Coordinates of N, CA and C and ligand atoms in Angstrom, one line a residue:
M1 N 46.9 67.0 -130.2 CA 47.0 66.2 -131.4 C 48.4 65.7 -131.6
A2 N 48.6 64.5 -132.0 CA 49.9 63.9 -132.3 C 50.0 63.5 -133.7
R3 N 51.3 63.5 -134.2 CA 51.5 63.0 -135.6 C 52.0 61.5 -135.3
I4 N 51.2 60.6 -135.9 CA 51.4 59.2 -135.6 C 51.7 58.5 -137.0
L5 N 52.8 57.7 -136.9 CA 53.2 56.9 -138.1 C 52.8 55.5 -137.8
I6 N 52.1 54.9 -138.7 CA 51.7 53.5 -138.6 C 52.4 52.7 -139.7
L7 N 53.4 51.8 -139.4 CA 54.1 51.0 -140.4 C 53.6 49.6 -140.4
Y8 N 53.6 49.0 -141.6 CA 53.1 47.6 -141.6 C 54.1 46.8 -142.4
S9 N 54.1 45.5 -142.0 CA 54.9 44.4 -142.7 C 53.8 43.4 -143.0
T10 N 53.5 43.2 -144.3 CA 52.4 42.4 -144.7 C 52.9 41.5 -145.9
T11 N 52.2 40.4 -146.1 CA 52.4 39.6 -147.3 C 51.1 39.7 -148.2
D12 N 50.0 39.4 -147.5 CA 48.7 39.4 -148.3 C 47.8 40.6 -148.0
G13 N 48.3 41.6 -147.3 CA 47.5 42.8 -147.1 C 46.6 42.9 -145.9
H14 N 46.5 41.9 -145.1 CA 45.6 42.0 -144.0 C 46.1 42.9 -142.9
T15 N 47.4 42.9 -142.7 CA 48.0 43.8 -141.7 C 47.8 45.2 -142.1
R16 N 47.9 45.5 -143.4 CA 47.7 46.8 -143.9 C 46.2 47.2 -143.7
K17 N 45.3 46.3 -143.8 CA 43.9 46.6 -143.6 C 43.7 47.0 -142.1
I18 N 44.4 46.3 -141.2 CA 44.3 46.7 -139.8 C 44.8 48.1 -139.5
C19 N 46.0 48.4 -140.2 CA 46.6 49.7 -140.1 C 45.7 50.8 -140.6
D20 N 45.0 50.5 -141.7 CA 44.1 51.5 -142.3 C 42.9 51.7 -141.3
R21 N 42.5 50.7 -140.6 CA 41.4 50.8 -139.7 C 41.8 51.6 -138.5
L22 N 43.1 51.4 -138.0 CA 43.6 52.2 -136.9 C 43.6 53.7 -137.3
Q23 N 44.1 53.9 -138.5 CA 44.1 55.3 -139.0 C 42.7 55.9 -139.0
A24 N 41.7 55.2 -139.4 CA 40.4 55.7 -139.5 C 39.8 55.9 -138.1
L25 N 40.3 55.2 -137.1 CA 39.9 55.4 -135.7 C 40.6 56.5 -135.0
L26 N 41.9 56.7 -135.4 CA 42.7 57.7 -134.7 C 42.5 59.1 -135.2
E27 N 42.2 59.2 -136.5 CA 42.0 60.6 -137.1 C 40.9 61.3 -136.4
P28 N 39.7 60.7 -136.2 CA 38.6 61.4 -135.6 C 38.9 61.8 -134.1
Q29 N 39.9 61.2 -133.5 CA 40.4 61.6 -132.2 C 41.3 62.9 -132.3
G30 N 41.5 63.4 -133.5 CA 42.3 64.6 -133.7 C 43.7 64.4 -134.0
H31 N 44.1 63.1 -134.2 CA 45.5 62.9 -134.6 C 45.7 62.9 -136.1
Q32 N 47.0 63.2 -136.4 CA 47.4 63.3 -137.8 C 48.1 61.9 -138.1
V33 N 47.6 61.1 -139.0 CA 48.1 59.7 -139.1 C 48.6 59.4 -140.5
E34 N 49.8 58.8 -140.6 CA 50.3 58.4 -141.9 C 50.5 56.9 -141.8
V35 N 50.1 56.1 -142.8 CA 50.3 54.7 -142.9 C 51.3 54.4 -144.0
A36 N 52.3 53.6 -143.7 CA 53.4 53.3 -144.8 C 53.9 51.9 -144.6
S37 N 54.4 51.3 -145.6 CA 55.1 50.0 -145.6 C 56.5 50.1 -144.9
I38 N 56.8 49.1 -144.1 CA 58.1 49.2 -143.5 C 59.2 49.0 -144.6
T39 N 58.8 48.4 -145.7 CA 59.8 48.2 -146.8 C 60.2 49.5 -147.4
Q40 N 59.4 50.6 -147.3 CA 59.7 51.9 -147.8 C 60.8 52.6 -147.0
D41 N 61.1 52.0 -145.8 CA 62.0 52.6 -144.9 C 62.0 54.1 -144.7
P42 N 61.0 54.6 -144.0 CA 60.8 56.0 -143.8 C 61.8 56.6 -142.8
A43 N 63.1 56.1 -142.8 CA 64.1 56.6 -141.8 C 64.2 58.1 -141.8
A44 N 64.3 58.7 -143.0 CA 64.5 60.1 -143.1 C 63.4 60.9 -142.4
T45 N 62.2 60.3 -142.4 CA 61.0 61.1 -141.9 C 60.6 60.7 -140.5
L46 N 61.3 59.6 -140.0 CA 60.8 59.1 -138.7 C 60.8 60.1 -137.6
E47 N 61.8 61.0 -137.6 CA 61.9 62.0 -136.6 C 60.7 62.9 -136.5
R48 N 60.0 63.0 -137.6 CA 58.9 64.0 -137.7 C 57.7 63.5 -136.8
F49 N 57.7 62.3 -136.4 CA 56.5 61.7 -135.8 C 56.6 61.7 -134.3
D50 N 55.5 62.0 -133.6 CA 55.4 62.0 -132.1 C 55.3 60.6 -131.6
A51 N 54.7 59.7 -132.4 CA 54.5 58.3 -132.0 C 54.5 57.4 -133.2
I52 N 55.0 56.1 -132.9 CA 55.2 55.2 -134.0 C 54.5 53.8 -133.6
V53 N 53.7 53.3 -134.5 CA 53.0 52.0 -134.4 C 53.5 51.1 -135.5
I54 N 53.9 49.9 -135.1 CA 54.3 48.9 -136.2 C 53.4 47.7 -136.0
G55 N 52.9 47.2 -137.2 CA 52.1 46.0 -137.2 C 52.8 45.0 -138.2
A56 N 52.8 43.7 -137.8 CA 53.5 42.7 -138.7 C 52.8 41.4 -138.6
S57 N 52.8 40.7 -139.8 CA 52.1 39.4 -139.8 C 53.2 38.3 -139.7
I58 N 52.6 37.1 -139.4 CA 53.4 35.9 -139.3 C 53.3 35.0 -140.5
R59 N 54.4 34.5 -141.0 CA 54.4 33.6 -142.1 C 55.4 32.4 -141.8
Y60 N 54.9 31.2 -141.8 CA 55.6 30.1 -141.4 C 56.4 30.3 -140.1
G61 N 55.7 30.8 -139.1 CA 56.3 30.9 -137.8 C 57.1 32.1 -137.5
K62 N 57.2 33.0 -138.5 CA 58.2 34.1 -138.3 C 57.6 35.5 -138.8
H63 N 58.1 36.5 -138.1 CA 57.9 37.9 -138.6 C 59.0 38.1 -139.7
S64 N 58.7 39.0 -140.6 CA 59.7 39.3 -141.7 C 61.1 39.7 -141.2
P65 N 62.2 39.2 -141.8 CA 63.5 39.7 -141.4 C 63.6 41.3 -141.6
L66 N 62.9 41.8 -142.5 CA 62.9 43.3 -142.7 C 62.4 44.0 -141.5
L67 N 61.5 43.4 -140.8 CA 61.0 44.0 -139.6 C 62.1 44.1 -138.5
F68 N 62.8 43.0 -138.4 CA 63.9 43.0 -137.4 C 65.0 44.0 -137.8
D69 N 65.3 44.1 -139.1 CA 66.3 45.0 -139.6 C 65.9 46.5 -139.2
F70 N 64.7 46.8 -139.5 CA 64.2 48.1 -139.2 C 64.3 48.4 -137.7
I71 N 63.8 47.5 -136.9 CA 63.8 47.7 -135.5 C 65.2 47.9 -134.9
H72 N 66.1 47.1 -135.4 CA 67.5 47.2 -134.9 C 68.1 48.5 -135.3
R73 N 67.8 49.0 -136.5 CA 68.4 50.2 -136.9 C 67.8 51.4 -136.2
H74 N 66.5 51.3 -135.7 CA 65.8 52.5 -135.2 C 65.4 52.3 -133.7
A75 N 66.0 51.3 -133.0 CA 65.6 51.0 -131.7 C 65.7 52.3 -130.7
R76 N 66.7 53.1 -130.9 CA 66.9 54.2 -130.0 C 65.7 55.2 -130.1
L77 N 65.4 55.5 -131.4 CA 64.3 56.5 -131.6 C 63.0 55.9 -131.2
L78 N 62.8 54.6 -131.5 CA 61.6 53.9 -131.1 C 61.4 53.9 -129.6
N79 N 62.5 53.8 -128.9 CA 62.4 53.8 -127.4 C 62.2 55.1 -126.8
E80 N 62.5 56.2 -127.6 CA 62.3 57.6 -127.1 C 60.9 58.1 -127.3
R81 N 60.1 57.4 -128.2 CA 58.8 57.9 -128.5 C 57.7 57.0 -127.9
P82 N 56.5 57.5 -127.7 CA 55.4 56.6 -127.4 C 55.3 55.6 -128.6
S83 N 55.1 54.4 -128.4 CA 55.1 53.4 -129.5 C 54.3 52.2 -129.2
A84 N 53.9 51.5 -130.2 CA 53.1 50.3 -130.1 C 53.4 49.3 -131.1
F85 N 53.2 48.0 -130.8 CA 53.4 47.0 -131.8 C 52.3 46.0 -131.8
F86 N 51.9 45.5 -132.9 CA 50.9 44.4 -133.0 C 51.4 43.3 -133.9
S87 N 51.0 42.1 -133.6 CA 51.4 40.9 -134.4 C 50.1 40.3 -134.9
V88 N 50.1 39.8 -136.2 CA 48.9 39.2 -136.8 C 49.2 37.8 -137.2
S89 N 48.4 36.9 -136.8 CA 48.6 35.5 -137.1 C 47.3 34.7 -137.0
V90 N 47.1 33.6 -137.6 CA 45.9 32.8 -137.5 C 45.8 32.1 -136.1
S91 N 47.0 31.7 -135.6 CA 47.0 31.0 -134.3 C 46.4 31.9 -133.2
A92 N 46.5 33.2 -133.4 CA 45.9 34.2 -132.4 C 44.4 34.1 -132.3
R93 N 43.7 33.3 -133.2 CA 42.3 33.1 -133.1 C 41.9 32.2 -131.9
K94 N 42.9 31.5 -131.4 CA 42.7 30.6 -130.3 C 42.9 31.4 -129.0
A95 N 42.0 31.2 -128.0 CA 42.1 32.0 -126.8 C 43.4 32.0 -126.1
K96 N 44.0 30.8 -126.2 CA 45.3 30.6 -125.5 C 46.5 31.4 -126.1
N97 N 46.3 31.8 -127.4 CA 47.4 32.6 -128.1 C 46.9 34.0 -128.3
S98 N 45.9 34.5 -127.7 CA 45.3 35.7 -128.1 C 45.8 37.0 -127.3
R99 N 46.7 36.8 -126.4 CA 47.2 37.9 -125.6 C 48.7 38.0 -125.8
P100 N 49.3 39.2 -125.7 CA 50.7 39.4 -125.9 C 51.5 38.5 -125.0
E101 N 51.1 38.4 -123.7 CA 51.8 37.6 -122.8 C 51.8 36.1 -123.1
T102 N 50.8 35.6 -123.8 CA 50.7 34.2 -124.1 C 51.0 33.8 -125.5
N103 N 51.0 34.8 -126.4 CA 51.2 34.4 -127.8 C 52.7 34.1 -128.1
P104 N 53.0 32.9 -128.5 CA 54.4 32.5 -128.7 C 55.2 33.3 -129.7
Y105 N 54.5 33.8 -130.7 CA 55.3 34.7 -131.7 C 55.6 36.0 -131.1
M106 N 54.7 36.6 -130.3 CA 55.0 37.8 -129.6 C 56.1 37.7 -128.6
R107 N 56.1 36.6 -127.9 CA 57.1 36.4 -126.8 C 58.5 36.2 -127.5
K108 N 58.5 35.5 -128.6 CA 59.8 35.3 -129.3 C 60.3 36.6 -129.9
F109 N 59.4 37.3 -130.5 CA 59.7 38.6 -131.0 C 60.3 39.5 -130.0
L110 N 59.7 39.7 -128.8 CA 60.2 40.6 -127.8 C 61.6 40.1 -127.3
R111 N 61.8 38.8 -127.3 CA 63.1 38.3 -126.8 C 64.3 38.8 -127.8
R112 N 63.9 39.0 -129.1 CA 64.9 39.3 -130.1 C 65.3 40.8 -130.2
I113 N 64.5 41.6 -129.6 CA 64.7 43.1 -129.9 C 64.9 43.9 -128.6
S114 N 65.5 45.1 -128.8 CA 65.8 45.9 -127.6 C 64.7 47.0 -127.5
W115 N 63.9 47.1 -128.5 CA 62.7 48.1 -128.5 C 61.7 47.6 -127.5
R116 N 61.2 48.5 -126.7 CA 60.1 48.1 -125.7 C 58.9 48.9 -126.0
P117 N 58.0 48.4 -126.9 CA 56.8 49.2 -127.3 C 55.9 49.4 -126.0
G118 N 55.3 50.6 -126.0 CA 54.5 51.0 -124.8 C 53.2 50.2 -124.8
Q119 N 52.7 49.8 -126.0 CA 51.5 49.1 -126.1 C 51.7 47.9 -127.0
L120 N 51.1 46.7 -126.6 CA 51.3 45.5 -127.5 C 49.9 44.9 -127.7
A121 N 49.7 44.3 -128.9 CA 48.5 43.6 -129.2 C 48.8 42.5 -130.1
V122 N 47.9 41.5 -130.1 CA 47.9 40.3 -130.9 C 46.6 40.2 -131.6
F123 N 46.5 40.2 -132.9 CA 45.3 40.1 -133.6 C 45.2 38.9 -134.5
A124 N 44.1 38.3 -134.5 CA 43.9 37.1 -135.4 C 43.7 37.6 -136.8
G125 N 44.4 36.9 -137.8 CA 44.4 37.4 -139.1 C 43.3 36.7 -140.0
K126 N 43.7 36.5 -141.2 CA 42.7 36.0 -142.2 C 43.3 34.8 -143.0
I127 N 42.4 34.0 -143.4 CA 42.7 32.9 -144.3 C 42.0 33.2 -145.6
D128 N 42.8 33.1 -146.7 CA 42.2 33.4 -148.0 C 42.8 32.4 -149.0
Y129 N 42.3 31.1 -148.9 CA 42.8 30.0 -149.7 C 42.9 30.3 -151.2
P130 N 41.8 30.9 -151.8 CA 41.9 31.1 -153.3 C 43.1 31.9 -153.8
R131 N 43.6 32.8 -152.9 CA 44.7 33.6 -153.4 C 46.1 33.0 -153.1
Y132 N 46.2 31.9 -152.4 CA 47.5 31.3 -152.1 C 48.0 30.4 -153.2
T133 N 49.3 30.2 -153.3 CA 49.9 29.3 -154.2 C 49.4 27.9 -153.8
F134 N 49.6 26.9 -154.7 CA 49.3 25.5 -154.4 C 50.0 25.1 -153.1
F135 N 51.2 25.3 -153.0 CA 52.0 24.9 -151.9 C 51.5 25.5 -150.6
D136 N 51.3 26.8 -150.6 CA 50.9 27.5 -149.4 C 49.5 27.0 -149.0
R137 N 48.6 26.8 -150.0 CA 47.2 26.4 -149.7 C 47.3 25.0 -149.0
F138 N 48.2 24.1 -149.6 CA 48.3 22.8 -149.0 C 48.8 22.9 -147.6
M139 N 49.8 23.7 -147.4 CA 50.4 23.8 -146.0 C 49.4 24.3 -145.0
I140 N 48.8 25.4 -145.4 CA 47.8 26.1 -144.4 C 46.6 25.2 -144.1
R141 N 46.1 24.5 -145.2 CA 45.0 23.6 -145.0 C 45.4 22.5 -144.0
F142 N 46.7 22.0 -144.2 CA 47.2 20.9 -143.3 C 47.2 21.4 -141.8
I143 N 47.8 22.7 -141.7 CA 47.8 23.2 -140.3 C 46.4 23.4 -139.7
M144 N 45.5 23.9 -140.6 CA 44.1 24.1 -140.1 C 43.5 22.7 -139.7
L145 N 43.8 21.7 -140.5 CA 43.2 20.4 -140.2 C 43.6 19.9 -138.8
I146 N 44.9 20.2 -138.5 CA 45.4 19.7 -137.1 C 45.0 20.6 -136.0
T147 N 44.6 21.9 -136.4 CA 44.3 22.8 -135.3 C 42.8 23.2 -135.3
G148 N 42.0 22.5 -136.1 CA 40.6 22.6 -136.0 C 40.1 23.9 -136.7
G149 N 40.8 24.4 -137.7 CA 40.3 25.5 -138.5 C 39.7 25.1 -139.8
P150 N 39.3 26.1 -140.7 CA 38.7 25.8 -141.9 C 39.6 25.2 -143.0
T151 N 39.1 24.2 -143.7 CA 40.0 23.5 -144.6 C 39.4 23.5 -146.1
D152 N 38.1 24.0 -146.2 CA 37.5 24.2 -147.5 C 38.5 25.0 -148.4
P153 N 39.0 24.5 -149.5 CA 40.0 25.2 -150.3 C 39.4 26.5 -150.9
Q154 N 38.1 26.7 -150.9 CA 37.5 28.0 -151.3 C 37.3 29.0 -150.2
A155 N 37.6 28.6 -149.0 CA 37.3 29.4 -147.8 C 38.1 30.7 -147.8
V156 N 37.4 31.8 -147.4 CA 38.0 33.1 -147.1 C 37.4 33.5 -145.8
V157 N 38.2 33.5 -144.7 CA 37.7 33.7 -143.4 C 38.5 34.7 -142.7
E158 N 37.9 35.8 -142.2 CA 38.6 36.8 -141.4 C 38.3 36.5 -139.9
F159 N 39.3 36.3 -139.2 CA 39.2 36.0 -137.8 C 39.3 37.2 -136.9
T160 N 39.7 38.3 -137.5 CA 40.1 39.5 -136.7 C 38.9 40.0 -135.9
D161 N 39.1 40.3 -134.6 CA 38.1 40.9 -133.7 C 38.3 42.4 -133.9
W162 N 37.4 43.1 -134.6 CA 37.6 44.5 -134.9 C 37.3 45.3 -133.7
G163 N 36.6 44.8 -132.7 CA 36.4 45.5 -131.4 C 37.7 45.6 -130.7
Q164 N 38.5 44.5 -130.8 CA 39.9 44.5 -130.2 C 40.8 45.6 -130.8
V165 N 40.6 45.7 -132.2 CA 41.4 46.7 -132.9 C 41.0 48.1 -132.4
E166 N 39.7 48.3 -132.2 CA 39.2 49.6 -131.7 C 39.7 49.9 -130.3
A167 N 39.8 48.9 -129.5 CA 40.3 49.1 -128.1 C 41.8 49.5 -128.2
F168 N 42.5 48.9 -129.1 CA 43.9 49.2 -129.3 C 44.1 50.6 -129.7
A169 N 43.2 51.1 -130.7 CA 43.3 52.4 -131.2 C 43.1 53.4 -130.0
R170 N 42.2 53.1 -129.1 CA 41.9 54.0 -128.0 C 43.1 54.1 -127.1
L171 N 43.8 53.0 -126.9 CA 45.0 53.0 -126.1 C 46.1 53.8 -126.7
I172 N 46.3 53.7 -128.0 CA 47.3 54.4 -128.7 C 47.0 55.9 -128.7
G173 N 45.7 56.2 -128.9 CA 45.3 57.6 -128.9 C 45.5 58.3 -127.5
A174 N 45.2 57.5 -126.4 CA 45.4 58.0 -125.1 C 46.8 58.2 -124.7
Q175 N 47.7 57.3 -125.2 CA 49.1 57.3 -125.0 C 49.8 58.6 -125.4
D176 N 49.2 59.2 -126.4 CA 49.8 60.4 -127.1 C 49.2 61.7 -126.6
Q177 N 48.4 61.7 -125.6 CA 47.7 62.9 -125.2 C 48.7 63.9 -124.6
Ligands
FMN1 C1 52.1 31.0 -146.4 C2 51.5 31.4 -145.1 C3 52.1 30.9 -143.9 C4 51.5 31.3 -142.7 N1 52.1 30.8 -141.5 C5 51.5 31.1 -140.3 C6 52.0 30.6 -139.2 O1 53.1 29.9 -139.1 N2 51.4 30.8 -138.0 C7 50.2 31.5 -137.9 O2 49.6 31.6 -136.9 N3 49.7 32.0 -139.1 C8 50.3 31.8 -140.3 N4 49.7 32.3 -141.4 C9 48.5 33.1 -141.3 C10 48.8 34.6 -141.5 O3 49.6 35.1 -140.4 C11 47.5 35.3 -141.7 O4 47.0 34.9 -142.9 C12 47.6 36.8 -141.7 O5 46.3 37.4 -141.8 C13 48.5 37.3 -142.8 O6 48.6 38.7 -142.7 P1 49.1 39.6 -144.0 O7 48.1 39.5 -145.0 O8 49.3 41.0 -143.4 O9 50.4 39.0 -144.4 C14 50.3 32.0 -142.6 C15 49.7 32.4 -143.9 C16 50.3 32.1 -145.1 C17 49.6 32.5 -146.3

């Protein structure tokens, strides 16, 4: 049994939902799992965990600056533990962007940090037009128009492949045996 910390960086909550799913998959494997926001900075408690997983979403081409702050501050500890990272974006719904080696956001992310997660994943996120501001809805609809995605302003579409999330949970669980 391992004590696993799952940290999320989210704006609209979908990355948190994926983290909750990972927790629900890992606990029956016998692991003790805590899910927390990266903004809470659990620095004081980080040492308590045997393994650390971080998930973060993309907004206008970028992961949150808070994610990079956190990783820079804790890179040594992160590199000492079994660890994993996943990135969430809508462009990951396309086959060409669906793997860590081919996803441009993941590649850019890895170039900026000294942490080397043991496991990596890229998950397709969610579009939820009704909850966006006018500006965000306009921008995302425009991007969807040029990339062949949904443009109905009422559309709520979850692109996440939950089977892929399950496979990732199995890798994390096995890493900590
Ligand atoms: C304002 C906004 C900007 C976004 N920018 C991008 C982007 O540049 N590239 C991309 O692939 N997805 C983009 N997305 C899609 C999000 O990554 C996707 O909705 C994801 O599920 C959000 O996860 P979260 O709810 O955890 O923040 C954007 C979404 C919003 C609302």
